[in-house]
């Protein structure tokens, strides 16, 4: 999808090259560079999220892990400081992307997190999430720890 978007932008840039004045062309060229920069930043965010989830032992064959990556990326890109309700603020947007119910997203993330909890060492989780006792971290805790 990123490559397709870049090709469209290059085509658009070439169109502008032939039909618009130099000042306007310069403006669109800067806009083009900004979009490319934004795409690269998103890629770096996704890489960091994947690295952290791998460290925790998430299984990437689960849909919930993929949804969790999308949720964390959405929150990071949109600079959402306060998460009061994941279902109404974030899951609803992700559900539109994947054309599944909010409940399905929530349950799949819960299942992937439960599987991670049973696979991961208790001490590793306690240190990573700054927990006092051996307990499964909540989704908001996971998101906030990875982002911030």
Short mmCIF file of C-alpha atoms in Angstrom, two decimals:
data_model
loop_
_atom_site.label_atom_id
_atom_site.label_comp_id
_atom_site.label_asym_id
_atom_site.label_seq_id
_atom_site.Cartn_x
_atom_site.Cartn_y
_atom_site.Cartn_z
CA UNK A 1 0.00 0.00 0.00
CA UNK A 2 2.87 2.37 0.81
CA UNK A 3 4.46 1.75 -2.59
CA UNK A 4 1.12 2.33 -4.33
CA UNK A 5 0.71 5.62 -2.46
CA UNK A 6 4.23 6.70 -3.42
CA UNK A 7 3.60 5.91 -7.09
CA UNK A 8 0.41 7.96 -7.00
CA UNK A 9 2.26 10.86 -5.44
CA UNK A 10 5.04 10.68 -8.01
CA UNK A 11 2.48 10.60 -10.82
CA UNK A 12 0.72 13.59 -9.29
CA UNK A 13 4.05 15.42 -8.97
CA UNK A 14 4.84 14.79 -12.63
CA UNK A 15 1.42 16.08 -13.61
CA UNK A 16 2.06 19.24 -11.67
CA UNK A 17 5.46 19.60 -13.25
CA UNK A 18 3.83 20.02 -16.66
CA UNK A 19 0.80 22.11 -15.76
CA UNK A 20 1.52 24.49 -12.91
CA UNK A 21 3.78 27.40 -12.16
CA UNK A 22 7.09 27.01 -10.41
CA UNK A 23 5.96 28.44 -7.05
CA UNK A 24 3.01 26.11 -6.85
CA UNK A 25 5.19 23.25 -7.98
CA UNK A 26 7.62 24.00 -5.16
CA UNK A 27 4.74 23.94 -2.65
CA UNK A 28 3.54 20.53 -3.86
CA UNK A 29 7.06 19.18 -3.86
CA UNK A 30 7.40 20.14 -0.18
CA UNK A 31 4.05 18.53 0.51
CA UNK A 32 5.25 15.39 -1.26
CA UNK A 33 8.37 15.29 0.93
CA UNK A 34 6.23 15.75 4.03
CA UNK A 35 4.03 12.78 3.08
CA UNK A 36 7.06 10.58 2.45
CA UNK A 37 8.52 11.64 5.79
CA UNK A 38 5.21 10.84 7.51
CA UNK A 39 5.13 7.37 5.93
CA UNK A 40 8.67 6.69 7.09
CA UNK A 41 7.81 7.83 10.63
CA UNK A 42 4.83 5.46 10.72
CA UNK A 43 7.09 2.64 9.59
CA UNK A 44 9.49 3.37 12.46
CA UNK A 45 6.60 3.42 14.93
CA UNK A 46 5.37 0.03 13.69
CA UNK A 47 8.90 -1.41 13.92
CA UNK A 48 9.18 -0.29 17.55
CA UNK A 49 5.77 -1.75 18.41
CA UNK A 50 6.63 -5.09 16.80
CA UNK A 51 9.98 -5.20 18.58
CA UNK A 52 8.33 -4.63 21.96
CA UNK A 53 5.58 -7.20 21.34
CA UNK A 54 8.17 -9.76 20.24
CA UNK A 55 10.11 -9.10 23.44
CA UNK A 56 6.97 -9.77 25.46
CA UNK A 57 6.32 -13.01 23.59
CA UNK A 58 3.20 -12.18 21.60
CA UNK A 59 2.32 -14.74 18.94
CA UNK A 60 1.97 -12.96 15.59
CA UNK A 61 -0.24 -15.67 14.18
CA UNK A 62 -3.11 -14.37 16.34
CA UNK A 63 -5.44 -11.74 14.93
CA UNK A 64 -5.41 -10.04 18.31
CA UNK A 65 -1.71 -9.30 18.00
CA UNK A 66 -2.28 -7.64 14.63
CA UNK A 67 -5.18 -5.64 16.06
CA UNK A 68 -3.04 -4.62 19.04
CA UNK A 69 -0.34 -3.32 16.68
CA UNK A 70 -2.99 -1.29 14.84
CA UNK A 71 -4.41 0.07 18.08
CA UNK A 72 -1.01 1.14 19.42
CA UNK A 73 -0.07 2.70 16.08
CA UNK A 74 -3.39 4.57 15.91
CA UNK A 75 -2.90 5.99 19.39
CA UNK A 76 0.74 6.93 18.74
CA UNK A 77 0.07 8.59 15.37
CA UNK A 78 -2.97 10.52 16.64
CA UNK A 79 -1.14 11.64 19.80
CA UNK A 80 -3.91 10.51 22.11
CA UNK A 81 -2.69 11.37 25.62
CA UNK A 82 -5.67 10.14 27.61
CA UNK A 83 -7.44 6.86 26.93
CA UNK A 84 -10.73 6.77 28.72
CA UNK A 85 -12.53 4.18 26.63
CA UNK A 86 -10.66 2.07 24.11
CA UNK A 87 -13.86 0.69 22.62
CA UNK A 88 -15.39 4.02 21.65
CA UNK A 89 -12.17 5.95 20.96
CA UNK A 90 -9.97 3.43 19.16
CA UNK A 91 -11.57 0.03 18.56
CA UNK A 92 -14.39 1.66 16.61
CA UNK A 93 -11.86 3.11 14.12
CA UNK A 94 -9.98 -0.18 13.80
CA UNK A 95 -13.26 -2.07 13.33
CA UNK A 96 -14.04 0.09 10.30
CA UNK A 97 -10.65 -0.75 8.78
CA UNK A 98 -11.01 -4.52 9.21
CA UNK A 99 -14.81 -4.63 8.85
CA UNK A 100 -15.27 -6.60 12.06
CA UNK A 101 -17.14 -5.82 15.25
CA UNK A 102 -15.65 -3.89 18.14
CA UNK A 103 -16.33 -6.92 20.34
CA UNK A 104 -14.31 -9.12 17.98
CA UNK A 105 -11.31 -6.77 18.19
CA UNK A 106 -11.53 -6.61 21.97
CA UNK A 107 -11.82 -10.40 22.36
CA UNK A 108 -8.99 -11.14 19.93
CA UNK A 109 -6.65 -8.72 21.72
CA UNK A 110 -7.65 -10.25 25.06
CA UNK A 111 -6.94 -13.76 23.74
CA UNK A 112 -3.53 -12.76 22.36
CA UNK A 113 -2.64 -11.03 25.64
CA UNK A 114 -3.71 -14.05 27.69
CA UNK A 115 -1.54 -16.30 25.51
CA UNK A 116 1.40 -13.91 25.92
CA UNK A 117 0.90 -13.89 29.69
CA UNK A 118 1.11 -17.67 29.92
CA UNK A 119 4.16 -17.85 27.64
CA UNK A 120 6.17 -15.01 29.19
CA UNK A 121 8.20 -15.31 32.39
CA UNK A 122 6.56 -13.67 35.41
CA UNK A 123 9.70 -11.70 36.35
CA UNK A 124 10.02 -10.30 32.85
CA UNK A 125 6.43 -9.01 32.97
CA UNK A 126 6.87 -7.57 36.45
CA UNK A 127 9.97 -5.64 35.42
CA UNK A 128 8.64 -4.50 32.05
CA UNK A 129 5.29 -3.26 33.36
CA UNK A 130 6.55 -2.27 36.85
CA UNK A 131 4.11 -4.63 38.56
CA UNK A 132 4.28 -5.59 42.24
CA UNK A 133 2.80 -9.05 41.84
CA UNK A 134 2.34 -11.65 39.13
CA UNK A 135 -0.73 -10.50 37.22
CA UNK A 136 -1.78 -10.27 33.61
CA UNK A 137 -1.29 -6.71 32.34
CA UNK A 138 -4.36 -4.92 31.08
CA UNK A 139 -4.56 -3.71 27.48
CA UNK A 140 -4.27 -0.04 28.49
CA UNK A 141 -1.17 -0.85 30.56
CA UNK A 142 0.43 -2.60 27.59
CA UNK A 143 -0.39 0.28 25.24
CA UNK A 144 0.83 2.99 27.60
CA UNK A 145 4.05 1.15 28.42
CA UNK A 146 4.92 0.61 24.75
CA UNK A 147 4.05 4.15 23.64
CA UNK A 148 5.41 6.09 26.58
#
